[in-house]
């Protein structure tokens, strides 16, 4: 019997953190799905899942014989008719072929207002890239991940400083005007301005 997908209520999303974190890790230290990677540990994943707006995300448990064997989900924006997929992530990568017929149909049926699904598998991860190709996704070659390794925090220009909570709405408006189709939204900005979080947001003013 092929695996089945069961949609989970928002209260159950944080409990997926351990499974998502564990199944997303690769033996070489990388991750399978870039969009599913939401921090350096299980706690940061659980916190992010807890903060997701219930009407802007959806997650499905992947079960085989009644046992939880994976998860797939997405964030979506009805106004843009777009969704950004997380996963699918599985305890056994060999199950990817088994879920191929059901994942796309399930997400498309549940999110009828969405006409475009985007995915973010790691470029050097064969498993998810092959799965997405078989599922009908096409590589757009429009995103590139860049990394800088520094020994100490670089000095910032006087006009650049860490953004404050009071500036959140203004920065969101600026971001939307510059990147109207971006997948980074308010939840990400709120995490970034929170002190002690796993990411940061910086602002620059002219004339400072």
XYZ file of N, CA, C and O in Angstrom:
832
model
N 0.852 -1.200 0.000
C 0.000 0.000 0.000
C 0.883 1.244 0.000
O 1.798 1.350 0.820
N 0.638 2.188 -0.922
C 1.478 3.382 -0.998
C 1.263 4.284 0.218
O 0.214 4.228 0.877
N 2.234 5.123 0.526
C 2.077 6.068 1.631
C 0.887 6.997 1.406
O 0.493 7.271 0.266
N 0.324 7.488 2.488
C -0.810 8.408 2.422
C -0.424 9.736 3.057
O 0.488 9.805 3.892
N -1.120 10.793 2.660
C -0.887 12.129 3.201
C -2.062 12.538 4.072
O -3.220 12.402 3.664
N -1.763 13.043 5.267
C -2.787 13.484 6.211
C -2.498 14.935 6.580
O -1.433 15.239 7.148
N -3.439 15.832 6.245
C -3.214 17.244 6.568
C -3.325 17.466 8.072
O -4.231 16.942 8.731
N -2.398 18.257 8.605
C -2.318 18.475 10.042
C -2.832 19.863 10.425
O -2.578 20.841 9.701
N -3.526 19.973 11.553
C -3.956 21.295 12.029
C -2.756 22.090 12.528
O -1.726 21.515 12.910
N -2.863 23.424 12.538
C -1.725 24.261 12.948
C -1.150 23.921 14.317
O 0.071 24.043 14.509
N -1.978 23.502 15.251
C -1.467 23.168 16.587
C -0.478 22.013 16.555
O 0.336 21.856 17.477
N -0.537 21.199 15.492
C 0.368 20.049 15.388
C 1.665 20.366 14.655
O 2.578 19.531 14.626
N 1.768 21.558 14.065
C 2.959 21.863 13.266
C 4.255 21.854 14.085
O 5.257 21.288 13.619
N 4.306 22.489 15.277
C 5.577 22.498 16.009
C 6.107 21.100 16.325
O 7.326 20.906 16.405
N 5.226 20.137 16.468
C 5.659 18.774 16.770
C 6.383 18.120 15.601
O 7.030 17.074 15.768
N 6.299 18.731 14.429
C 7.003 18.211 13.251
C 8.476 18.601 13.244
O 9.248 18.086 12.423
N 8.880 19.492 14.129
C 10.221 20.069 14.080
C 11.316 19.006 14.111
O 12.274 19.071 13.327
N 11.194 18.041 15.002
C 12.244 17.025 15.117
C 12.362 16.210 13.842
O 13.469 15.950 13.353
N 11.236 15.823 13.271
C 11.236 15.036 12.035
C 11.807 15.851 10.877
O 12.634 15.352 10.101
N 11.367 17.103 10.744
C 11.853 17.955 9.666
C 13.358 18.157 9.776
O 14.101 17.997 8.795
N 13.816 18.497 10.973
C 15.247 18.748 11.162
C 16.054 17.489 10.865
O 17.058 17.539 10.140
N 15.637 16.365 11.394
C 16.394 15.116 11.224
C 16.403 14.661 9.769
O 17.458 14.282 9.237
N 15.247 14.685 9.120
C 15.165 14.180 7.746
C 15.793 15.132 6.734
O 16.095 14.725 5.611
N 15.973 16.390 7.117
C 16.544 17.357 6.182
C 18.071 17.348 6.186
O 18.697 17.928 5.300
N 18.684 16.701 7.173
C 20.143 16.686 7.251
C 20.740 15.684 6.277
O 20.223 14.577 6.116
N 21.825 16.096 5.622
C 22.562 15.201 4.739
C 23.870 14.779 5.403
O 24.391 15.486 6.272
N 24.391 13.663 4.984
C 25.604 13.130 5.606
C 26.808 14.044 5.394
O 27.769 13.999 6.168
N 26.776 14.895 4.355
C 27.900 15.792 4.092
C 27.780 17.111 4.839
O 28.586 18.024 4.642
N 26.769 17.233 5.705
C 26.579 18.451 6.485
C 25.615 19.441 5.873
O 25.259 20.437 6.518
N 25.175 19.197 4.649
C 24.208 20.078 4.012
C 22.785 19.675 4.328
O 22.530 18.854 5.206
N 21.836 20.259 3.595
C 20.424 19.930 3.772
C 19.831 19.551 2.417
O 20.368 19.904 1.369
N 18.720 18.822 2.465
C 18.031 18.442 1.235
C 17.193 19.599 0.687
O 17.208 19.879 -0.504
N 16.433 20.258 1.576
C 15.509 21.323 1.172
C 15.890 22.618 1.870
O 15.836 22.706 3.104
N 16.270 23.622 1.107
C 16.706 24.883 1.687
C 15.574 25.593 2.425
O 15.781 26.203 3.476
N 14.368 25.524 1.888
C 13.248 26.244 2.495
C 12.776 25.578 3.782
O 12.170 26.230 4.631
N 13.059 24.302 3.943
C 12.675 23.607 5.178
C 13.668 23.846 6.297
O 13.360 23.590 7.463
N 14.853 24.326 5.970
C 15.880 24.585 6.980
C 15.589 25.919 7.655
O 15.768 26.979 7.057
N 15.139 25.872 8.892
C 14.703 27.077 9.595
C 15.449 27.259 10.908
O 14.861 27.524 11.948
N 16.763 27.107 10.852
C 17.569 27.304 12.047
C 18.565 26.186 12.243
O 18.640 25.241 11.462
N 19.341 26.306 13.328
C 20.451 25.385 13.558
C 20.084 24.200 14.440
O 20.915 23.323 14.652
N 18.858 24.165 14.959
C 18.489 23.067 15.848
C 16.982 22.841 15.808
O 16.241 23.559 15.128
N 16.526 21.832 16.543
C 15.108 21.476 16.554
C 14.275 22.605 17.145
O 13.184 22.920 16.659
N 14.793 23.241 18.199
C 14.035 24.296 18.881
C 13.730 25.461 17.946
O 12.622 26.013 17.965
N 14.685 25.843 17.125
C 14.449 26.967 16.205
C 13.424 26.587 15.148
O 12.599 27.426 14.734
N 13.418 25.334 14.720
C 12.407 24.881 13.767
C 11.018 24.910 14.409
O 10.040 25.338 13.787
N 10.928 24.441 15.643
C 9.635 24.428 16.338
C 9.104 25.841 16.542
O 7.903 26.105 16.381
N 9.991 26.765 16.876
C 9.586 28.152 17.084
C 9.059 28.766 15.800
O 8.042 29.480 15.806
N 9.728 28.498 14.694
C 9.289 29.042 13.404
C 7.949 28.455 12.987
O 7.066 29.166 12.494
N 7.774 27.152 13.187
C 6.502 26.512 12.844
C 5.363 27.054 13.701
O 4.239 27.222 13.233
N 5.656 27.341 14.964
C 4.650 27.899 15.869
C 4.209 29.287 15.404
O 3.045 29.665 15.566
N 5.123 30.041 14.809
C 4.839 31.427 14.438
C 4.181 31.563 13.067
O 3.704 32.647 12.727
N 4.134 30.497 12.282
C 3.545 30.608 10.946
C 2.054 30.923 11.024
O 1.325 30.292 11.802
N 1.562 31.864 10.244
C 0.126 32.156 10.218
C -0.662 30.937 9.727
O -0.321 30.362 8.684
N -1.704 30.525 10.434
C -2.457 29.319 10.044
C -3.091 29.391 8.661
O -3.314 28.356 8.036
N -3.371 30.602 8.193
C -4.005 30.740 6.882
C -2.995 31.011 5.770
O -3.378 31.349 4.645
N -1.696 30.820 6.067
C -0.665 31.045 5.059
C 0.311 29.878 4.965
O 1.401 30.015 4.397
N -0.069 28.742 5.531
C 0.798 27.571 5.473
C -0.046 26.310 5.598
O -1.209 26.354 6.038
N 0.534 25.191 5.194
C -0.142 23.896 5.304
C 0.916 22.802 5.352
O 1.949 22.900 4.685
N 0.662 21.780 6.165
C 1.591 20.660 6.292
C 0.824 19.347 6.307
O -0.280 19.260 6.869
N 1.437 18.344 5.699
C 0.852 17.012 5.652
C 1.828 16.001 6.231
O 3.028 16.014 5.898
N 1.339 15.130 7.097
C 2.122 13.992 7.558
C 2.076 12.922 6.475
O 1.024 12.667 5.881
N 3.218 12.322 6.196
C 3.290 11.216 5.251
C 3.358 9.933 6.059
O 4.269 9.755 6.872
N 2.379 9.066 5.874
C 2.285 7.851 6.687
C 2.305 6.611 5.812
O 1.765 6.594 4.711
N 2.922 5.586 6.341
C 2.958 4.285 5.682
C 2.586 3.233 6.716
O 3.253 3.083 7.737
N 1.490 2.517 6.462
C 1.034 1.526 7.427
C 0.721 2.118 8.785
O 0.922 1.474 9.813
N 0.254 3.353 8.793
C -0.080 4.017 10.050
C 1.101 4.674 10.742
O 0.923 5.378 11.740
N 2.310 4.470 10.231
C 3.505 5.038 10.838
C 3.912 6.331 10.132
O 3.839 6.437 8.906
N 4.347 7.314 10.910
C 4.810 8.584 10.349
C 6.185 8.378 9.715
O 7.149 8.022 10.400
N 6.277 8.603 8.412
C 7.541 8.380 7.705
C 8.058 9.637 7.007
O 9.126 9.606 6.395
N 7.326 10.745 7.090
C 7.800 11.956 6.441
C 6.822 13.101 6.555
O 5.764 12.989 7.192
N 7.183 14.206 5.924
C 6.352 15.413 5.959
C 6.574 16.205 4.684
O 7.664 16.199 4.099
N 5.531 16.860 4.240
C 5.629 17.825 3.148
C 4.710 18.989 3.492
O 3.678 18.807 4.146
N 5.096 20.177 3.103
C 4.268 21.337 3.416
C 4.630 22.511 2.533
O 5.440 22.399 1.609
N 4.033 23.639 2.826
C 4.336 24.845 2.053
C 3.803 26.063 2.777
O 2.914 25.978 3.628
N 4.363 27.193 2.450
C 3.764 28.485 2.741
C 3.099 28.953 1.451
O 3.555 28.608 0.357
N 2.021 29.722 1.563
C 1.346 30.173 0.357
C 0.761 31.566 0.551
O 0.522 32.008 1.674
N 0.590 32.239 -0.554
C 0.010 33.583 -0.572
C -1.130 33.578 -1.572
O -0.893 33.578 -2.788
N -2.385 33.552 -1.110
C -3.522 33.511 -2.034
C -3.568 34.693 -2.989
O -3.984 34.550 -4.137
N -3.128 35.867 -2.524
C -3.179 37.055 -3.375
C -2.234 36.912 -4.566
O -2.534 37.377 -5.669
N -1.100 36.268 -4.339
C -0.134 36.050 -5.422
C -0.378 34.739 -6.150
O 0.230 34.485 -7.192
N -1.240 33.891 -5.581
C -1.520 32.557 -6.133
C -0.247 31.715 -6.210
O -0.062 30.929 -7.129
N 0.631 31.888 -5.200
C 1.905 31.180 -5.187
C 2.081 30.408 -3.891
O 1.538 30.795 -2.852
N 2.853 29.337 -3.967
C 3.206 28.550 -2.789
C 4.678 28.192 -2.854
O 5.239 28.001 -3.947
N 5.301 28.087 -1.691
C 6.721 27.764 -1.579
C 6.842 26.475 -0.772
O 6.581 26.444 0.434
N 7.242 25.423 -1.449
C 7.151 24.068 -0.905
C 8.316 23.770 0.029
O 9.457 24.187 -0.201
N 8.021 23.004 1.079
C 9.044 22.476 1.986
C 9.009 20.948 1.890
O 7.994 20.334 2.174
N 10.135 20.375 1.490
C 10.182 18.929 1.362
C 9.808 18.489 -0.048
O 9.929 19.257 -1.005
N 9.308 17.234 -0.168
C 9.025 16.284 0.903
C 10.295 15.738 1.550
O 11.309 15.536 0.885
N 10.194 15.518 2.876
C 11.295 14.979 3.660
C 10.850 13.650 4.252
O 9.766 13.559 4.829
N 11.693 12.633 4.124
C 11.299 11.272 4.485
C 12.369 10.591 5.321
O 13.563 10.880 5.195
N 11.927 9.676 6.172
C 12.866 8.895 6.966
C 13.651 7.930 6.093
O 14.749 7.517 6.453
N 13.121 7.570 4.949
C 13.772 6.671 4.010
C 13.617 7.261 2.608
O 12.504 7.325 2.073
N 14.720 7.717 2.028
C 14.669 8.361 0.723
C 14.101 7.491 -0.373
O 13.639 8.001 -1.408
N 14.096 6.185 -0.157
C 13.558 5.283 -1.177
C 12.053 5.438 -1.346
O 11.471 4.978 -2.338
N 11.395 6.096 -0.391
C 9.951 6.311 -0.471
C 9.581 7.460 -1.408
O 8.401 7.651 -1.714
N 10.570 8.225 -1.863
C 10.268 9.357 -2.737
C 9.488 8.924 -3.973
O 8.529 9.582 -4.379
N 9.887 7.803 -4.559
C 9.190 7.328 -5.760
C 7.751 6.943 -5.447
O 6.843 7.135 -6.269
N 7.518 6.423 -4.238
C 6.176 5.964 -3.874
C 5.196 7.118 -3.693
O 3.992 6.961 -3.928
N 5.689 8.284 -3.257
C 4.779 9.409 -3.001
C 4.625 10.313 -4.216
O 3.823 11.256 -4.189
N 5.388 10.059 -5.271
C 5.329 10.915 -6.455
C 3.909 11.118 -6.988
O 3.519 12.245 -7.311
N 3.069 10.079 -7.064
C 1.735 10.283 -7.643
C 0.772 11.076 -6.760
O -0.248 11.556 -7.262
N 1.078 11.197 -5.461
C 0.066 11.761 -4.560
C 0.388 13.160 -4.048
O -0.526 13.918 -3.713
N 1.659 13.548 -3.968
C 1.997 14.835 -3.354
C 1.440 15.999 -4.158
O 0.731 16.866 -3.626
N 1.753 16.055 -5.443
C 1.277 17.165 -6.260
C -0.231 17.267 -6.289
O -0.796 18.351 -6.127
N -0.896 16.134 -6.473
C -2.363 16.129 -6.532
C -2.969 16.597 -5.215
O -3.969 17.328 -5.199
N -2.351 16.201 -4.099
C -2.871 16.583 -2.785
C -2.744 18.079 -2.556
O -3.698 18.742 -2.128
N -1.565 18.636 -2.815
C -1.357 20.072 -2.600
C -2.214 20.907 -3.536
O -2.814 21.913 -3.125
N -2.307 20.496 -4.789
C -3.087 21.267 -5.751
C -4.573 21.234 -5.429
O -5.287 22.220 -5.615
N -5.057 20.105 -4.940
C -6.465 20.000 -4.576
C -6.783 20.819 -3.332
O -7.810 21.494 -3.263
N -5.892 20.784 -2.342
C -6.138 21.504 -1.084
C -5.980 23.013 -1.250
O -6.644 23.788 -0.552
N -5.098 23.431 -2.153
C -4.807 24.855 -2.347
C -5.201 25.251 -3.761
O -4.373 25.621 -4.598
N -6.489 25.180 -4.026
C -6.994 25.410 -5.387
C -6.711 26.828 -5.877
O -6.678 27.070 -7.091
N -6.492 27.776 -4.943
C -6.235 29.156 -5.341
C -4.799 29.363 -5.809
O -4.468 30.409 -6.368
N -3.932 28.380 -5.583
C -2.523 28.494 -5.951
C -2.313 27.957 -7.359
O -2.738 26.849 -7.681
N -1.647 28.746 -8.187
C -1.372 28.330 -9.567
C 0.119 28.134 -9.827
O 0.506 27.700 -10.907
N 0.948 28.469 -8.842
C 2.398 28.318 -9.024
C 3.025 27.800 -7.743
O 2.922 28.424 -6.691
N 3.667 26.645 -7.829
C 4.382 26.049 -6.703
C 5.882 26.143 -6.981
O 6.354 25.702 -8.027
N 6.625 26.730 -6.044
C 8.075 26.851 -6.181
C 8.748 25.964 -5.134
O 8.252 25.815 -4.010
N 9.888 25.392 -5.489
C 10.602 24.493 -4.597
C 12.069 24.879 -4.538
O 12.600 25.497 -5.465
N 12.740 24.493 -3.449
C 14.111 24.924 -3.216
C 14.996 23.768 -2.750
O 15.569 23.797 -1.660
N 15.153 22.737 -3.579
C 16.087 21.667 -3.224
C 17.523 22.166 -3.349
O 17.820 23.025 -4.186
N 18.404 21.650 -2.503
C 19.813 22.009 -2.622
C 20.316 21.613 -4.012
O 19.992 20.535 -4.519
N 21.107 22.477 -4.623
C 21.541 22.259 -6.002
C 22.340 20.974 -6.160
O 22.297 20.334 -7.213
N 23.074 20.577 -5.105
C 23.912 19.379 -5.212
C 23.279 18.163 -4.537
O 23.961 17.193 -4.234
N 21.979 18.221 -4.320
C 21.269 17.087 -3.733
C 20.488 16.341 -4.794
O 19.472 16.837 -5.304
N 20.936 15.153 -5.140
C 20.334 14.431 -6.260
C 18.902 14.002 -5.984
O 18.035 14.092 -6.864
N 18.633 13.522 -4.783
C 17.321 12.933 -4.485
C 16.146 13.836 -4.773
O 15.272 13.507 -5.596
N 16.102 15.005 -4.133
C 14.966 15.916 -4.324
C 14.951 16.519 -5.724
O 13.886 16.737 -6.292
N 16.131 16.803 -6.276
C 16.164 17.364 -7.631
C 15.570 16.394 -8.641
O 14.780 16.790 -9.512
N 15.904 15.135 -8.534
C 15.335 14.130 -9.435
C 13.831 13.998 -9.208
O 13.059 13.856 -10.157
N 13.420 14.059 -7.938
C 11.995 13.920 -7.614
C 11.198 15.078 -8.208
O 10.142 14.876 -8.820
N 11.694 16.302 -8.043
C 10.979 17.468 -8.563
C 10.912 17.453 -10.089
O 9.910 17.831 -10.680
N 11.980 17.014 -10.727
C 11.947 16.903 -12.188
C 10.876 15.915 -12.623
O 10.095 16.179 -13.544
N 10.808 14.770 -11.933
C 9.797 13.762 -12.261
C 8.391 14.271 -11.973
O 7.426 13.863 -12.633
N 8.266 15.196 -11.008
C 6.957 15.744 -10.648
C 6.529 16.887 -11.564
O 5.439 17.444 -11.386
N 7.390 17.250 -12.518
C 7.020 18.290 -13.489
C 7.574 19.663 -13.210
O 7.240 20.623 -13.915
N 8.437 19.801 -12.216
C 9.043 21.099 -11.920
C 10.194 21.350 -12.899
O 10.868 20.415 -13.337
N 10.430 22.632 -13.210
C 11.521 23.010 -14.097
C 12.476 23.948 -13.370
O 12.050 24.837 -12.634
N 13.763 23.742 -13.572
C 14.774 24.615 -12.972
C 14.734 25.982 -13.655
O 14.835 26.076 -14.876
N 14.595 27.046 -12.862
C 14.516 28.398 -13.416
C 15.864 29.089 -13.454
O 16.037 30.074 -14.177
N 16.804 28.614 -12.644
C 18.144 29.204 -12.594
C 18.083 30.699 -12.242
O 18.815 31.510 -12.804
N 17.196 31.054 -11.299
C 17.091 32.460 -10.916
C 17.543 32.708 -9.488
O 17.646 33.847 -9.052
N 17.815 31.645 -8.721
C 18.263 31.806 -7.335
C 19.677 31.254 -7.207
O 19.996 30.206 -7.764
N 20.508 31.937 -6.450
C 21.864 31.470 -6.193
C 22.192 31.738 -4.730
O 21.966 32.840 -4.228
N 22.701 30.734 -4.045
C 23.083 30.880 -2.646
C 24.555 31.245 -2.577
O 25.402 30.545 -3.135
N 24.868 32.345 -1.918
C 26.239 32.804 -1.730
C 26.585 32.756 -0.251
O 25.735 33.031 0.602
N 27.818 32.431 0.065
C 28.223 32.324 1.472
C 29.566 33.004 1.663
O 30.498 32.801 0.889
N 29.664 33.803 2.710
C 30.920 34.439 3.087
C 31.310 33.950 4.470
O 30.510 34.012 5.405
N 32.522 33.461 4.608
C 33.027 33.012 5.898
C 33.967 34.086 6.432
O 34.963 34.430 5.782
N 33.648 34.634 7.598
C 34.450 35.722 8.163
C 34.905 35.326 9.558
O 34.220 34.601 10.290
N 36.066 35.829 9.924
C 36.604 35.499 11.239
C 36.008 36.323 12.355
O 35.960 35.906 13.499
N 35.553 37.509 12.038
C 34.930 38.363 13.043
C 33.874 39.206 12.363
O 33.864 39.364 11.134
N 32.981 39.772 13.169
C 31.899 40.578 12.607
C 32.465 41.825 11.945
O 33.229 42.579 12.569
N 32.152 42.044 10.668
C 32.709 43.214 9.985
C 32.111 44.512 10.520
O 30.981 44.547 11.007
N 32.910 45.572 10.436
C 32.421 46.886 10.847
C 31.366 47.365 9.858
O 31.481 47.137 8.655
N 30.317 47.999 10.375
C 29.247 48.499 9.521
C 29.369 50.007 9.342
O 29.856 50.717 10.234
N 28.909 50.485 8.213
C 28.873 51.926 7.980
C 27.945 52.584 8.988
O 27.014 51.955 9.513
N 28.172 53.850 9.258
C 27.371 54.560 10.265
C 25.886 54.523 9.927
O 25.038 54.516 10.808
N 25.572 54.501 8.647
C 24.161 54.561 8.240
C 23.459 53.212 8.346
O 22.252 53.126 8.162
N 24.208 52.136 8.643
C 23.636 50.794 8.729
C 23.600 50.357 10.183
O 24.593 50.462 10.904
N 22.448 49.853 10.614
C 22.323 49.369 11.989
C 21.237 48.308 12.033
O 20.475 48.127 11.079
N 21.193 47.612 13.142
C 20.179 46.581 13.294
C 18.794 47.210 13.356
O 18.594 48.218 14.037
N 17.862 46.639 12.629
C 16.507 47.189 12.576
C 15.788 46.997 13.903
O 16.005 46.010 14.612
N 14.927 47.947 14.217
C 14.132 47.899 15.441
C 12.703 47.467 15.125
O 12.227 47.616 13.994
N 12.025 46.955 16.138
C 10.649 46.488 15.955
C 9.745 47.597 15.434
O 8.851 47.354 14.617
N 9.983 48.822 15.884
C 9.153 49.950 15.459
C 9.269 50.226 13.962
O 8.405 50.894 13.377
N 10.313 49.740 13.332
C 10.529 49.978 11.905
C 9.980 48.855 11.037
O 10.105 48.898 9.808
N 9.361 47.851 11.651
C 8.950 46.647 10.928
C 8.033 46.963 9.750
O 8.261 46.510 8.624
N 6.977 47.740 9.978
C 6.013 48.009 8.915
C 6.649 48.779 7.755
O 6.385 48.492 6.581
N 7.505 49.748 8.079
C 8.164 50.524 7.029
C 9.092 49.646 6.202
O 9.149 49.758 4.974
N 9.808 48.736 6.857
C 10.726 47.856 6.135
C 9.969 46.828 5.302
O 10.397 46.485 4.196
N 8.855 46.349 5.827
C 8.024 45.428 5.046
C 7.503 46.104 3.783
O 7.495 45.509 2.702
N 7.070 47.337 3.928
C 6.556 48.085 2.771
C 7.662 48.304 1.734
O 7.439 48.139 0.526
N 8.854 48.663 2.200
C 9.983 48.856 1.290
C 10.336 47.551 0.589
O 10.547 47.520 -0.636
N 10.384 46.466 1.340
C 10.712 45.158 0.763
C 9.694 44.750 -0.296
O 10.048 44.251 -1.368
N 8.406 44.968 -0.003
C 7.353 44.616 -0.949
C 7.463 45.428 -2.232
O 7.227 44.907 -3.334
N 7.845 46.698 -2.111
C 7.963 47.536 -3.310
C 9.167 47.132 -4.159
O 9.130 47.235 -5.388
N 10.233 46.642 -3.515
C 11.424 46.231 -4.241
C 11.318 44.815 -4.782
O 11.813 44.506 -5.868
N 10.665 43.936 -3.993
C 10.570 42.520 -4.356
C 9.117 42.055 -4.232
O 8.750 41.362 -3.284
N 8.257 42.455 -5.154
C 6.817 42.156 -5.024
C 6.486 40.672 -5.034
O 5.435 40.280 -4.527
N 7.356 39.826 -5.568
C 7.074 38.390 -5.641
C 7.956 37.569 -4.719
O 8.114 36.368 -4.910
N 8.548 38.199 -3.731
C 9.471 37.492 -2.845
C 8.729 36.508 -1.948
O 7.562 36.706 -1.596
N 9.398 35.425 -1.565
C 8.800 34.447 -0.664
C 9.092 34.769 0.800
O 8.546 34.126 1.692
N 9.956 35.739 1.062
C 10.222 36.167 2.434
C 9.125 37.142 2.843
O 8.877 38.132 2.163
N 8.447 36.859 3.951
C 7.304 37.666 4.357
C 7.400 38.186 5.773
O 8.473 38.198 6.383
N 6.274 38.583 6.312
C 6.232 39.239 7.617
C 6.792 38.344 8.722
O 7.509 38.822 9.615
N 6.466 37.045 8.686
C 6.960 36.148 9.729
C 8.477 36.151 9.778
O 9.081 36.185 10.855
N 9.114 36.141 8.615
C 10.574 36.170 8.567
C 11.121 37.480 9.128
O 12.128 37.494 9.848
N 10.459 38.590 8.808
C 10.901 39.888 9.315
C 10.754 39.955 10.829
O 11.615 40.512 11.524
N 9.655 39.420 11.362
C 9.451 39.451 12.807
C 10.522 38.642 13.528
O 11.003 39.027 14.601
N 10.903 37.501 12.948
C 11.990 36.714 13.529
C 13.292 37.500 13.506
O 14.084 37.444 14.450
N 13.522 38.225 12.431
C 14.798 38.915 12.259
C 14.967 40.097 13.209
O 16.090 40.412 13.610
N 13.876 40.775 13.559
C 14.005 41.926 14.458
C 13.961 41.512 15.923
O 14.279 42.314 16.799
N 13.586 40.259 16.203
C 13.561 39.776 17.579
C 14.988 39.583 18.070
O 15.824 38.987 17.402
N 15.299 40.095 19.229
C 16.637 39.949 19.784
C 16.885 38.494 20.167
O 16.011 37.814 20.704
N 18.076 38.025 19.898
C 18.422 36.653 20.280
C 17.920 35.613 19.316
O 17.983 34.420 19.605
N 17.397 36.030 18.141
C 16.895 35.076 17.173
C 18.026 34.469 16.352
O 19.206 34.723 16.593
N 17.650 33.651 15.379
C 18.655 32.972 14.564
C 18.919 33.701 13.245
O 19.594 33.169 12.374
N 18.383 34.903 13.096
C 18.651 35.710 11.917
C 18.531 37.177 12.314
O 18.085 37.492 13.414
N 18.955 38.059 11.451
C 18.953 39.487 11.792
C 18.549 40.303 10.577
O 18.712 39.879 9.430
N 18.010 41.479 10.835
C 17.595 42.406 9.790
C 18.293 43.743 10.035
O 18.288 44.251 11.157
N 18.908 44.278 9.000
C 19.615 45.533 9.114
C 18.948 46.589 8.234
O 18.389 46.284 7.191
N 19.010 47.818 8.699
C 18.382 48.934 7.988
C 19.422 50.014 7.730
O 20.381 50.181 8.521
N 19.224 50.734 6.654
C 20.122 51.854 6.321
C 19.283 53.092 6.070
O 18.217 53.027 5.463
N 19.767 54.218 6.533
C 19.102 55.496 6.313
C 20.051 56.431 5.568
O 21.246 56.455 5.837
N 19.494 57.196 4.660
C 20.305 58.213 3.989
C 20.446 59.422 4.912
O 19.519 59.775 5.645
N 21.604 59.999 4.918
C 21.821 61.213 5.713
C 22.225 60.965 7.147
O 22.404 61.921 7.903
N 22.362 59.679 7.569
C 22.795 59.411 8.953
C 24.285 59.716 9.113
O 25.066 59.505 8.209
